[in-house]
Coordinates of C-alpha atoms and ligand atoms in Angstrom, one line a residue:
M1 CA 104.4 90.9 106.2
C2 CA 101.9 92.7 103.9
G3 CA 100.9 91.1 100.6
I4 CA 100.8 93.0 97.4
V5 CA 99.1 92.2 94.1
G6 CA 99.0 94.6 91.1
Y7 CA 97.4 93.7 87.8
L8 CA 97.4 95.2 84.3
G9 CA 96.0 93.0 81.5
F10 CA 92.8 91.8 79.9
Q11 CA 91.2 89.7 82.6
D12 CA 88.9 90.8 85.5
P13 CA 91.3 92.5 88.0
K14 CA 89.0 91.8 90.9
K15 CA 89.3 88.0 90.4
I16 CA 93.0 88.1 89.8
I17 CA 93.7 90.4 92.8
I18 CA 91.5 88.5 95.3
D19 CA 92.9 85.1 94.1
G20 CA 96.4 86.5 94.5
L21 CA 95.7 88.0 97.9
K22 CA 94.3 84.6 99.1
K23 CA 97.7 83.1 98.3
L24 CA 99.4 85.9 100.3
E25 CA 97.0 86.2 103.2
Y26 CA 99.3 84.0 105.4
R27 CA 101.9 86.8 105.3
G28 CA 99.8 89.4 107.1
Y29 CA 96.1 89.6 107.8
D30 CA 94.6 92.4 109.8
S31 CA 92.9 94.2 106.9
A32 CA 92.7 94.1 103.1
G33 CA 91.6 96.3 100.2
I34 CA 91.5 96.6 96.4
A35 CA 91.4 99.6 94.0
V36 CA 90.5 99.3 90.4
V37 CA 90.5 102.0 87.7
D38 CA 87.1 101.8 86.1
K39 CA 86.0 104.2 83.4
G40 CA 88.5 106.9 84.4
Q41 CA 87.6 106.6 88.1
T42 CA 89.2 104.8 91.0
K43 CA 86.9 102.4 92.8
R44 CA 88.4 101.5 96.2
I45 CA 87.0 99.0 98.7
R46 CA 88.6 98.1 102.0
A47 CA 87.8 96.1 105.1
A48 CA 89.3 95.5 108.5
G49 CA 89.9 91.9 109.5
K50 CA 90.3 88.8 107.3
L51 CA 90.2 88.8 103.6
K52 CA 86.8 87.2 103.7
N53 CA 85.4 90.5 105.0
L54 CA 86.7 92.2 101.9
E55 CA 85.3 89.4 99.7
E56 CA 81.8 89.9 101.3
K57 CA 82.0 93.6 100.5
L58 CA 82.9 92.9 96.9
I59 CA 80.2 90.4 96.1
N60 CA 78.0 92.9 94.3
E61 CA 80.8 95.0 92.9
H62 CA 81.6 94.6 89.3
F63 CA 84.5 96.4 87.6
S64 CA 84.8 97.0 83.9
G65 CA 88.5 98.1 84.0
H66 CA 91.6 96.0 83.7
L67 CA 94.0 97.8 86.0
G68 CA 94.0 97.3 89.8
I69 CA 96.0 96.9 93.0
G70 CA 95.3 94.9 96.2
H71 CA 96.8 94.4 99.6
T72 CA 96.6 92.4 102.8
R73 CA 98.0 94.4 105.7
W74 CA 100.0 93.6 108.7
A75 CA 99.9 96.8 110.7
T76 CA 103.1 98.7 111.3
H77 CA 101.9 102.4 111.6
G78 CA 98.3 102.7 112.8
A79 CA 95.8 100.3 114.1
P80 CA 94.3 97.6 111.9
V81 CA 91.1 99.6 111.0
E82 CA 89.5 100.3 107.7
K83 CA 90.9 103.9 107.3
N84 CA 94.4 102.5 107.6
A85 CA 93.9 99.6 105.2
H86 CA 95.4 99.8 101.7
P87 CA 95.1 100.9 98.9
H88 CA 95.6 104.5 99.9
Q89 CA 94.1 107.0 97.6
V90 CA 95.0 110.6 97.3
G91 CA 93.4 112.5 94.5
E92 CA 94.1 110.6 91.3
I93 CA 96.8 108.4 92.8
S94 CA 96.3 105.0 94.5
L95 CA 99.0 102.8 95.9
V96 CA 99.8 99.8 98.1
H97 CA 102.8 99.7 100.3
N98 CA 104.8 97.1 102.2
G99 CA 107.4 98.2 104.7
I100 CA 108.2 101.3 106.7
I101 CA 108.9 104.9 105.6
E102 CA 111.4 105.9 108.3
N103 CA 111.3 109.7 107.5
Y104 CA 107.5 109.8 107.6
L105 CA 107.4 112.4 110.4
D106 CA 109.3 114.9 108.4
I107 CA 107.3 114.1 105.3
K108 CA 104.0 114.5 107.3
K109 CA 105.1 117.8 108.8
D110 CA 105.9 119.2 105.3
L111 CA 102.7 117.9 103.8
I112 CA 100.6 119.4 106.6
A113 CA 102.4 122.7 106.1
R114 CA 101.5 122.6 102.5
G115 CA 97.8 122.0 103.4
A116 CA 97.5 118.3 102.8
K117 CA 94.6 116.5 104.5
I118 CA 95.8 113.3 106.0
T119 CA 93.0 110.8 106.6
S120 CA 94.9 107.7 108.0
D121 CA 97.5 107.0 110.6
T122 CA 99.8 105.3 108.1
D123 CA 103.1 106.3 106.6
S124 CA 101.9 104.8 103.3
E125 CA 99.2 107.5 102.7
L126 CA 102.0 110.1 102.8
V127 CA 103.7 108.6 99.8
A128 CA 100.4 108.8 97.9
H129 CA 100.3 112.5 98.8
L130 CA 103.8 113.1 97.5
I131 CA 103.1 111.3 94.2
N132 CA 99.8 113.1 93.8
E133 CA 101.5 116.5 94.3
E134 CA 104.1 115.6 91.7
I135 CA 101.6 114.4 89.1
Q136 CA 99.7 117.7 89.3
V137 CA 102.9 119.3 88.0
T138 CA 104.4 116.7 85.7
K139 CA 101.3 114.9 84.4
N140 CA 103.6 112.0 84.0
L141 CA 103.4 109.0 86.4
L142 CA 107.0 107.8 85.8
L143 CA 108.4 111.2 86.5
A144 CA 106.2 111.7 89.6
V145 CA 107.3 108.4 91.0
Q146 CA 111.0 109.0 90.3
K147 CA 110.8 112.4 92.0
T148 CA 109.1 110.8 95.0
L149 CA 111.5 107.9 95.3
G150 CA 114.3 110.4 96.0
K151 CA 112.4 111.7 99.1
L152 CA 111.8 108.3 100.8
I153 CA 114.0 106.8 103.4
G154 CA 113.2 103.3 104.8
A155 CA 112.3 99.9 103.7
F156 CA 109.4 99.7 101.3
S157 CA 107.9 98.2 98.2
I158 CA 105.2 100.2 96.5
V159 CA 102.8 99.8 93.5
V160 CA 101.1 102.8 92.1
I161 CA 98.3 103.5 89.7
W162 CA 96.9 106.7 88.2
E163 CA 93.2 107.0 87.3
K164 CA 94.0 109.2 84.4
S165 CA 96.1 106.4 82.8
P166 CA 94.2 103.1 82.7
D167 CA 97.0 101.2 80.8
E168 CA 99.9 102.0 83.1
I169 CA 101.2 100.7 86.4
I170 CA 104.5 101.5 88.2
A171 CA 106.3 99.8 91.1
F172 CA 109.5 100.4 93.0
K173 CA 111.2 99.0 96.0
D174 CA 114.0 99.4 98.6
G175 CA 113.9 96.5 100.9
P176 CA 110.9 94.2 100.9
P177 CA 110.5 92.0 97.8
L178 CA 108.6 93.0 94.7
I179 CA 108.4 90.7 91.7
V180 CA 107.0 91.3 88.2
G181 CA 105.1 88.4 86.7
V182 CA 105.2 88.6 82.9
G183 CA 102.3 86.9 81.1
E184 CA 100.9 87.2 77.5
K185 CA 99.7 90.8 77.3
E186 CA 99.2 90.8 81.1
F187 CA 101.4 91.8 84.0
F188 CA 101.4 91.0 87.7
I189 CA 103.3 92.9 90.4
V190 CA 103.5 90.8 93.5
S191 CA 105.3 90.6 96.8
D192 CA 105.6 86.8 96.4
V193 CA 105.5 84.7 93.2
Q194 CA 102.8 82.5 94.7
A195 CA 100.3 85.3 94.1
A196 CA 100.7 85.0 90.3
L197 CA 101.9 81.5 89.9
Q198 CA 98.7 80.2 88.4
Y199 CA 99.0 82.7 85.5
T200 CA 102.7 82.7 84.7
K201 CA 106.0 81.1 85.5
N202 CA 108.0 84.0 84.2
F203 CA 109.2 86.5 86.8
V204 CA 111.5 89.4 87.1
Y205 CA 112.9 90.2 90.5
L206 CA 113.3 94.0 91.2
E207 CA 116.5 95.0 93.1
D208 CA 116.5 97.8 95.6
R209 CA 115.8 101.3 94.2
E210 CA 114.7 99.9 90.9
V211 CA 111.5 101.0 89.2
V212 CA 109.3 99.0 86.8
H213 CA 107.1 100.9 84.4
I214 CA 104.5 99.0 82.4
Q215 CA 102.4 100.9 79.8
N216 CA 100.5 99.7 76.8
N217 CA 102.0 96.2 77.0
E218 CA 105.5 97.5 77.1
I219 CA 107.6 96.9 80.2
K220 CA 110.7 99.0 81.1
Y221 CA 113.0 99.0 84.1
F222 CA 114.9 102.0 85.5
S223 CA 117.4 102.8 88.2
A224 CA 116.3 105.3 90.8
L225 CA 118.1 108.0 88.8
G226 CA 116.2 107.1 85.6
A227 CA 118.8 105.1 83.8
P228 CA 117.2 102.2 81.7
L229 CA 118.1 98.7 82.9
K230 CA 118.0 95.3 81.3
K231 CA 116.5 92.6 83.6
Q232 CA 116.5 88.9 83.3
I233 CA 113.3 86.8 83.3
V234 CA 113.6 83.9 85.8
Q235 CA 111.4 80.7 85.3
V236 CA 109.9 79.6 88.6
D237 CA 109.0 75.9 88.6
W238 CA 106.8 75.6 91.6
N239 CA 103.3 74.5 90.7
T240 CA 100.0 75.8 92.1
E241 CA 99.3 72.4 93.6
Q242 CA 102.1 72.9 96.0
V243 CA 100.3 75.9 97.4
E244 CA 97.0 74.2 98.0
K245 CA 95.9 72.4 101.2
M246 CA 95.4 69.0 99.4
G247 CA 92.7 67.8 101.8
F248 CA 94.5 68.7 105.0
K249 CA 92.7 70.8 107.5
H250 CA 95.5 73.3 107.7
F251 CA 98.6 74.2 105.7
M252 CA 100.7 73.5 108.8
L253 CA 99.4 70.0 109.1
K254 CA 100.0 69.4 105.4
E255 CA 103.6 70.7 105.7
I256 CA 104.3 68.6 108.8
Y257 CA 103.2 65.6 106.7
E258 CA 105.3 66.6 103.8
Q259 CA 108.5 66.3 105.9
P260 CA 109.5 62.9 104.6
R261 CA 109.4 64.2 101.1
A262 CA 110.9 67.5 101.9
V263 CA 113.9 66.0 103.8
A264 CA 114.5 63.6 100.9
A265 CA 114.4 66.5 98.4
A266 CA 116.9 68.5 100.5
I267 CA 119.5 65.7 100.9
R268 CA 119.3 63.5 97.8
P269 CA 121.1 65.9 95.5
H270 CA 124.1 65.8 97.9
L271 CA 124.3 62.1 98.7
N272 CA 125.4 59.1 96.7
T273 CA 122.5 56.7 97.3
E274 CA 124.6 53.7 95.9
T275 CA 127.8 54.1 97.7
H276 CA 126.4 56.0 100.7
Q277 CA 129.0 58.7 100.4
V278 CA 128.5 62.4 100.8
E279 CA 129.0 64.3 97.5
M280 CA 127.8 67.8 98.1
Q281 CA 126.9 69.6 94.9
T282 CA 128.8 72.8 94.1
L283 CA 127.7 75.7 96.3
G284 CA 128.5 78.1 93.5
F285 CA 131.6 79.7 95.0
V286 CA 134.5 80.6 92.7
K287 CA 136.6 78.0 94.5
S288 CA 135.5 74.3 94.9
N289 CA 133.6 73.3 98.0
A290 CA 136.6 71.3 99.2
E291 CA 139.0 74.2 98.8
I292 CA 136.7 76.4 100.8
F293 CA 136.1 73.9 103.6
K294 CA 139.8 73.2 103.9
S295 CA 140.7 76.9 104.1
I296 CA 138.2 78.3 106.5
D297 CA 139.0 78.7 110.2
R298 CA 135.4 79.1 111.5
I299 CA 131.8 79.3 110.6
M300 CA 129.4 81.9 111.8
F301 CA 125.6 81.2 111.5
V302 CA 123.2 84.1 111.5
A303 CA 119.4 83.7 111.4
C304 CA 116.1 84.4 113.2
G305 CA 113.5 82.4 115.1
T306 CA 113.1 78.8 114.0
S307 CA 115.9 79.2 111.5
Y308 CA 118.1 80.3 114.3
Y309 CA 117.4 77.1 116.2
A310 CA 118.3 75.2 113.1
A311 CA 121.6 77.1 113.1
M312 CA 122.1 76.1 116.7
V313 CA 121.8 72.4 115.7
G314 CA 124.3 73.2 112.9
K315 CA 126.8 74.4 115.6
Y316 CA 126.6 71.0 117.4
L317 CA 126.9 69.1 114.1
I318 CA 129.8 70.9 112.6
E319 CA 131.8 71.4 115.7
Q320 CA 131.4 67.8 116.8
A321 CA 131.6 66.0 113.4
G322 CA 133.8 68.5 111.5
N323 CA 136.0 69.7 114.4
L324 CA 135.6 73.3 113.2
P325 CA 134.7 76.2 115.5
V326 CA 131.2 77.6 114.9
E327 CA 129.5 80.7 116.3
I328 CA 125.8 81.5 116.1
D329 CA 123.9 84.7 116.4
V330 CA 120.4 86.0 116.0
A331 CA 120.4 88.4 113.1
S332 CA 118.9 91.4 114.9
E333 CA 121.8 91.2 117.4
F334 CA 124.5 90.5 114.9
R335 CA 123.7 93.4 112.7
Y336 CA 123.9 96.0 115.5
R337 CA 126.6 94.7 117.8
K338 CA 129.6 95.6 115.6
P339 CA 130.5 91.9 115.2
I340 CA 134.1 90.8 114.7
V341 CA 134.3 88.6 111.6
P342 CA 137.8 87.2 111.4
K343 CA 139.7 86.4 108.2
N344 CA 138.8 83.0 106.7
T345 CA 135.2 83.0 108.1
L346 CA 132.4 81.4 106.2
L347 CA 129.2 83.2 107.3
I348 CA 126.1 81.2 106.7
T349 CA 122.6 82.7 106.8
I350 CA 119.5 80.5 107.2
S351 CA 116.2 81.8 106.0
Q352 CA 113.2 79.9 104.7
S353 CA 111.7 83.0 103.0
G354 CA 115.1 84.5 102.1
E355 CA 113.5 87.9 102.9
T356 CA 113.9 88.3 106.6
A357 CA 115.0 92.0 107.0
D358 CA 117.4 91.4 109.9
T359 CA 119.1 88.4 108.2
L360 CA 119.4 90.3 104.9
A361 CA 121.0 93.2 106.8
A362 CA 123.3 90.7 108.5
I363 CA 124.6 89.1 105.3
R364 CA 125.2 92.5 103.8
L365 CA 127.2 93.6 106.9
A366 CA 129.2 90.4 106.8
K367 CA 130.1 91.0 103.2
E368 CA 131.2 94.5 104.0
K369 CA 133.5 92.9 106.6
G370 CA 135.0 90.7 104.0
A371 CA 133.3 87.4 104.9
L372 CA 132.6 84.7 102.4
T373 CA 128.9 84.1 102.6
L374 CA 126.6 81.1 102.0
S375 CA 122.8 81.3 102.2
I376 CA 120.5 78.4 103.0
T377 CA 117.1 79.4 101.7
N378 CA 113.9 77.8 100.5
V379 CA 112.8 80.5 98.2
Q380 CA 115.3 80.6 95.3
K381 CA 116.2 84.1 94.0
S382 CA 115.0 85.7 97.2
S383 CA 116.9 88.7 98.4
I384 CA 119.2 86.8 100.8
D385 CA 119.8 84.1 98.1
R386 CA 120.8 86.8 95.6
E387 CA 123.0 88.6 98.1
A388 CA 125.1 85.5 99.1
H389 CA 128.3 84.2 97.4
G390 CA 127.3 80.6 97.7
H391 CA 123.8 78.9 97.8
L392 CA 122.2 75.9 99.3
Y393 CA 118.6 75.2 98.8
M394 CA 116.1 73.5 101.1
N395 CA 113.9 72.3 98.2
S396 CA 111.0 72.0 100.6
G397 CA 108.4 73.5 98.2
V398 CA 106.2 76.4 99.3
E399 CA 105.8 76.7 103.1
V400 CA 102.5 78.6 103.8
G401 CA 101.8 78.0 107.5
V402 CA 103.3 80.9 109.5
A403 CA 104.9 78.4 111.9
S404 CA 107.9 76.9 110.1
T405 CA 108.0 73.1 110.1
K406 CA 109.3 71.4 106.9
A407 CA 111.8 74.2 106.3
F408 CA 113.3 73.5 109.7
T409 CA 113.7 69.8 109.2
S410 CA 115.0 70.3 105.6
T411 CA 117.6 72.7 106.9
I412 CA 118.7 70.4 109.6
A413 CA 119.0 67.6 107.0
L414 CA 121.2 69.9 104.9
L415 CA 123.3 70.8 107.9
N416 CA 123.9 67.1 108.4
V417 CA 125.2 66.9 104.9
L418 CA 127.3 70.1 105.3
A419 CA 128.8 68.8 108.6
L420 CA 129.7 65.5 107.0
Q421 CA 131.2 67.1 103.9
I422 CA 133.3 69.5 106.0
A423 CA 134.5 66.6 108.2
K424 CA 135.4 64.6 105.1
D425 CA 137.2 67.5 103.3
R426 CA 139.1 68.3 106.5
G427 CA 140.1 64.7 107.0
V428 CA 138.3 64.0 110.3
L429 CA 135.8 61.5 109.0
T430 CA 136.7 57.9 108.2
A431 CA 135.2 56.1 105.3
D432 CA 133.3 53.8 107.7
Q433 CA 131.9 56.7 109.7
E434 CA 130.9 58.4 106.5
K435 CA 129.0 55.4 105.2
N436 CA 127.3 54.9 108.6
Y437 CA 126.1 58.5 108.9
V438 CA 124.9 58.7 105.3
T439 CA 123.1 55.4 105.6
Q440 CA 121.3 56.7 108.7
L441 CA 120.5 60.0 107.1
L442 CA 119.1 58.3 104.0
A443 CA 116.8 56.3 106.3
V444 CA 115.3 59.5 107.9
P445 CA 112.5 60.1 105.3
S446 CA 111.0 56.6 105.9
Q447 CA 111.6 56.9 109.7
L448 CA 109.7 60.2 109.5
E449 CA 106.7 58.3 108.0
V450 CA 106.8 56.0 111.0
V451 CA 106.8 59.0 113.4
L452 CA 103.9 60.6 111.6
A453 CA 102.0 57.3 111.8
Y454 CA 101.8 57.8 115.6
D455 CA 100.0 61.1 115.2
K456 CA 97.1 59.9 117.3
Y457 CA 99.3 59.5 120.3
F458 CA 100.7 63.1 119.9
S459 CA 97.1 64.4 119.7
E460 CA 96.3 62.5 122.9
A461 CA 99.3 63.9 124.6
A462 CA 98.2 67.4 123.4
K463 CA 94.9 67.0 125.3
K464 CA 97.0 66.3 128.4
L465 CA 98.9 69.5 127.9
Q466 CA 95.8 71.6 128.2
E467 CA 95.7 71.0 132.0
F468 CA 99.0 72.8 132.6
K469 CA 99.8 76.4 133.5
G470 CA 103.4 76.4 132.2
F471 CA 105.8 74.3 130.2
L472 CA 109.5 73.7 130.4
Y473 CA 111.0 72.1 127.4
L474 CA 114.4 70.4 128.1
G475 CA 117.1 68.8 126.1
R476 CA 120.9 68.3 126.0
G477 CA 123.3 68.5 123.0
V478 CA 121.5 68.6 119.7
S479 CA 118.3 68.1 121.5
Y480 CA 118.7 71.4 123.3
P481 CA 117.8 73.5 120.3
I482 CA 114.9 71.1 119.6
A483 CA 113.6 71.9 123.1
L484 CA 113.8 75.6 122.3
E485 CA 112.0 75.0 119.0
G486 CA 109.3 72.9 120.8
A487 CA 108.7 75.8 123.3
L488 CA 108.5 78.3 120.4
K489 CA 105.9 76.2 118.6
L490 CA 103.8 76.0 121.7
K491 CA 104.0 79.7 122.3
E492 CA 103.2 80.8 118.8
L493 CA 100.4 78.3 118.1
A494 CA 98.7 77.7 121.4
Y495 CA 99.6 81.1 123.1
M496 CA 100.8 79.3 126.2
H497 CA 103.8 80.1 128.2
A498 CA 106.7 77.8 127.5
E499 CA 110.4 78.0 128.0
G500 CA 113.2 75.9 126.5
Y501 CA 116.2 75.1 128.7
A502 CA 119.4 73.1 128.5
A503 CA 118.5 70.2 130.8
G504 CA 121.7 70.7 132.8
E505 CA 120.6 74.3 133.6
M506 CA 117.6 73.2 135.7
K507 CA 119.4 73.4 139.0
H508 CA 120.5 76.9 138.3
G509 CA 117.0 78.5 138.6
P510 CA 114.2 76.9 136.7
L511 CA 113.8 74.1 139.2
A512 CA 112.1 76.7 141.5
L513 CA 109.2 76.9 139.0
I514 CA 108.4 73.2 139.3
D515 CA 105.1 72.0 140.9
S516 CA 102.2 69.9 139.7
N517 CA 101.0 72.7 137.4
M518 CA 104.2 72.6 135.4
A519 CA 104.6 70.2 132.5
I520 CA 108.1 69.1 131.6
V521 CA 108.5 68.1 128.0
V522 CA 111.9 66.4 127.5
V523 CA 113.6 65.6 124.3
A524 CA 115.8 62.6 125.2
P525 CA 116.6 60.3 122.3
T526 CA 119.2 57.7 123.3
D527 CA 122.7 59.2 123.1
E528 CA 125.7 59.5 125.3
L529 CA 124.0 62.1 127.4
I530 CA 120.8 60.2 128.1
E531 CA 121.7 59.2 131.7
K532 CA 122.4 62.7 132.7
T533 CA 119.1 63.9 131.2
I534 CA 117.3 61.2 133.2
S535 CA 118.9 62.3 136.4
N536 CA 117.7 65.9 135.7
L537 CA 114.2 64.5 135.2
Q538 CA 114.3 62.6 138.5
E539 CA 115.0 65.9 140.2
A540 CA 112.0 67.5 138.5
K541 CA 109.7 64.6 139.2
A542 CA 110.6 64.6 142.9
R543 CA 109.3 68.1 143.0
G544 CA 105.9 67.3 141.5
G545 CA 106.6 68.1 137.8
K546 CA 104.7 66.1 135.2
I547 CA 106.8 64.6 132.5
I548 CA 106.1 64.1 128.8
S549 CA 109.1 62.6 127.2
I550 CA 110.4 61.8 123.7
G551 CA 112.8 58.9 123.6
T552 CA 114.2 56.2 121.3
G553 CA 112.2 53.0 120.9
E554 CA 111.1 51.4 124.2
N555 CA 113.1 53.3 126.8
A556 CA 111.9 51.7 130.0
A557 CA 113.5 54.2 132.4
L558 CA 111.9 57.2 130.6
Q559 CA 108.6 55.5 130.2
S560 CA 108.4 54.7 133.9
M561 CA 108.8 58.3 134.9
S562 CA 106.6 59.9 132.2
E563 CA 102.8 60.7 132.1
Y564 CA 103.2 60.3 128.3
Y565 CA 106.1 58.7 126.5
L566 CA 106.4 59.3 122.7
S567 CA 108.7 57.0 120.8
I568 CA 110.9 57.8 117.8
P569 CA 113.0 55.3 115.8
A570 CA 116.7 54.8 116.6
S571 CA 119.1 56.9 114.5
S572 CA 122.5 58.5 114.6
W573 CA 122.9 61.4 117.0
M574 CA 123.2 63.7 114.1
A575 CA 119.8 62.8 112.7
H576 CA 118.0 62.8 116.1
P577 CA 116.7 66.4 115.7
L578 CA 115.0 65.5 112.5
L579 CA 112.9 62.9 114.2
S580 CA 112.4 64.3 117.7
V581 CA 111.0 67.6 116.5
V582 CA 108.0 66.1 114.8
P583 CA 106.1 65.0 118.0
L584 CA 106.6 68.5 119.3
Q585 CA 105.3 70.1 116.1
L586 CA 102.2 67.9 116.2
M587 CA 101.5 68.3 119.9
S588 CA 101.5 72.1 119.5
Y589 CA 99.4 71.8 116.3
H590 CA 96.7 69.6 117.9
L591 CA 96.6 71.7 121.1
A592 CA 96.1 75.0 119.2
D593 CA 93.5 73.4 116.9
S594 CA 91.6 71.9 119.8
L595 CA 91.6 75.4 121.5
G596 CA 90.1 76.8 118.3
Y597 CA 93.0 79.0 117.4
D598 CA 94.0 79.9 113.8
V599 CA 96.9 77.5 113.3
D600 CA 98.0 78.7 110.0
Q601 CA 97.8 82.4 110.9
P602 CA 98.6 82.8 114.6
R603 CA 97.7 86.2 116.0
N604 CA 100.2 89.0 115.6
L605 CA 102.6 87.0 113.5
A606 CA 103.5 87.1 109.8
K607 CA 105.3 84.6 107.6
S608 CA 107.9 86.7 106.0
V609 CA 109.3 89.4 108.3
T610 CA 110.5 92.0 105.9
V611 CA 110.7 94.8 108.4
E612 CA 113.0 94.9 111.4
Ligands
F6R701 C1 108.5 80.3 113.7 C2 109.0 80.9 112.5 C3 109.8 82.1 112.6 C4 110.8 82.1 111.4 C5 111.6 83.4 111.4 C6 112.7 83.5 110.3 O1 107.8 79.1 113.5 O2 108.6 80.5 111.4 O3 110.5 82.1 113.8 O4 111.7 81.0 111.5 O5 110.7 84.5 111.3 O6 112.1 83.4 109.1 P1 113.0 83.0 107.8 O7 113.4 81.6 108.0 O8 112.0 83.1 106.7 O9 114.1 83.9 107.8

């Protein structure tokens, strides 16, 4: 979603804010703007489109102040045009906002009745009006903000500056993340730590309806009602290198190539590399992992998008290996369908960002219903991570490309570990099976290197895909969610119509779609279902469908019926998804790139979806 950077310090705010916004641009990118308090006046410059449009406008602009705010916008209210870009300025007040003010219609009506002149179509400008009204009376920014906060309903994070007070900045939130970076005599208020990581490693995470007030190098935190709060500084150990492209054309490509390392970083803390046993680190529950896994009756996974497909893989792994019932749900459905969460349920959320609004709402609802909760996140201390009882980390490093890749494989690797640990603790895994699965899992990082070495074949296959009008992605068992994920990657990157199907469902409708314009991408590593999948492909081929298949090693049967055959190394069925998804990621990447699309920032999408 939108990116926010606020700065108060001794350096040039233009540089700090633009550098920060560049790191956040991947979150939302239809317009951008900056406002700096310079010699008692607000200088505000905004531009529609990419951040580079704003940079061009700023080339000859020099600011002497040291207080400013900046924003990259992903439109919610109002078209992505300059008048709707942030910062919004009303009188002496300027602010940037991420999220939605739900009661904006009531606020707008009241403001108009009081004679306010509204210049944009946004809900954000209305908040600037409210604070500006208050400041005329109170002449105190903190009081004006506190009074305004009480009038807002919705999900928002907001940073405010006042041109009469060049050493003061205030921020507050209820929903989307807002984090304070604490440097030496300088402060950063950002929607994501990446925006300030090159200046400080010390961060304070604001909780909902908290206010941070920084003035004359003093930082204070308050509750919405004005009670002073003590907050803890958290050290973030990501380095800035992890957020650079490191010579790759796109972040997405770099992140695909980082998968061997990312998967290793996810699983190593939980596996004994000498004995090849699973030894899952503590999840941070009051009880031990084993006590929890023995006592639960079911697992419910809740997540969105690619994370939901990872959850789907988790269902196959845990039910099949651990003999424990698993339910899965997309968070936007779960949170509104009055879900039944029986006693002894472990509810697991999966979220790379840890900030997805629907997933956050789902975990809160599950807690209200008495569930024990575990979060699998990449971003530590994110809202979902902080909400959960137990925690499991992907350890993938920063994922910048909007389309999730390494977070997906890291999660599936962790779900392998989780399924094996559950199976072991519940007594349904023999020592031999354990050793065998762990050995195969530990081999995955180097097998991923092998798959990546075949990139030129995936890029050739991608050229072939351009000819087709539609795509069916098929798979069975653990490969079914991978088919869904492959179709999603094609849709979001190459803007082509693709559907994922369970291969056995073909006869129940989709077969009618098949002709020579339809490509069938099948995920078919060798497992106990391979023969059935091959029969389904015969049916499709007989009707003119063109097949692109992913199989294990040299699979002659698959090879003979496919236009393109992409090979992955042999592995356990549990680890198949980790290998088979990579050709799908790379085919979509190359196809989108060859069509000239913006791979890292696909149209209409944002990385961290902090509004529902
Ligand atoms: C697709 C993609 C999205 C995310 C989804 C959930 O490539 O990245 O579908 O998976 O928005 O995001 P997180 O995992 O941050 O909750």
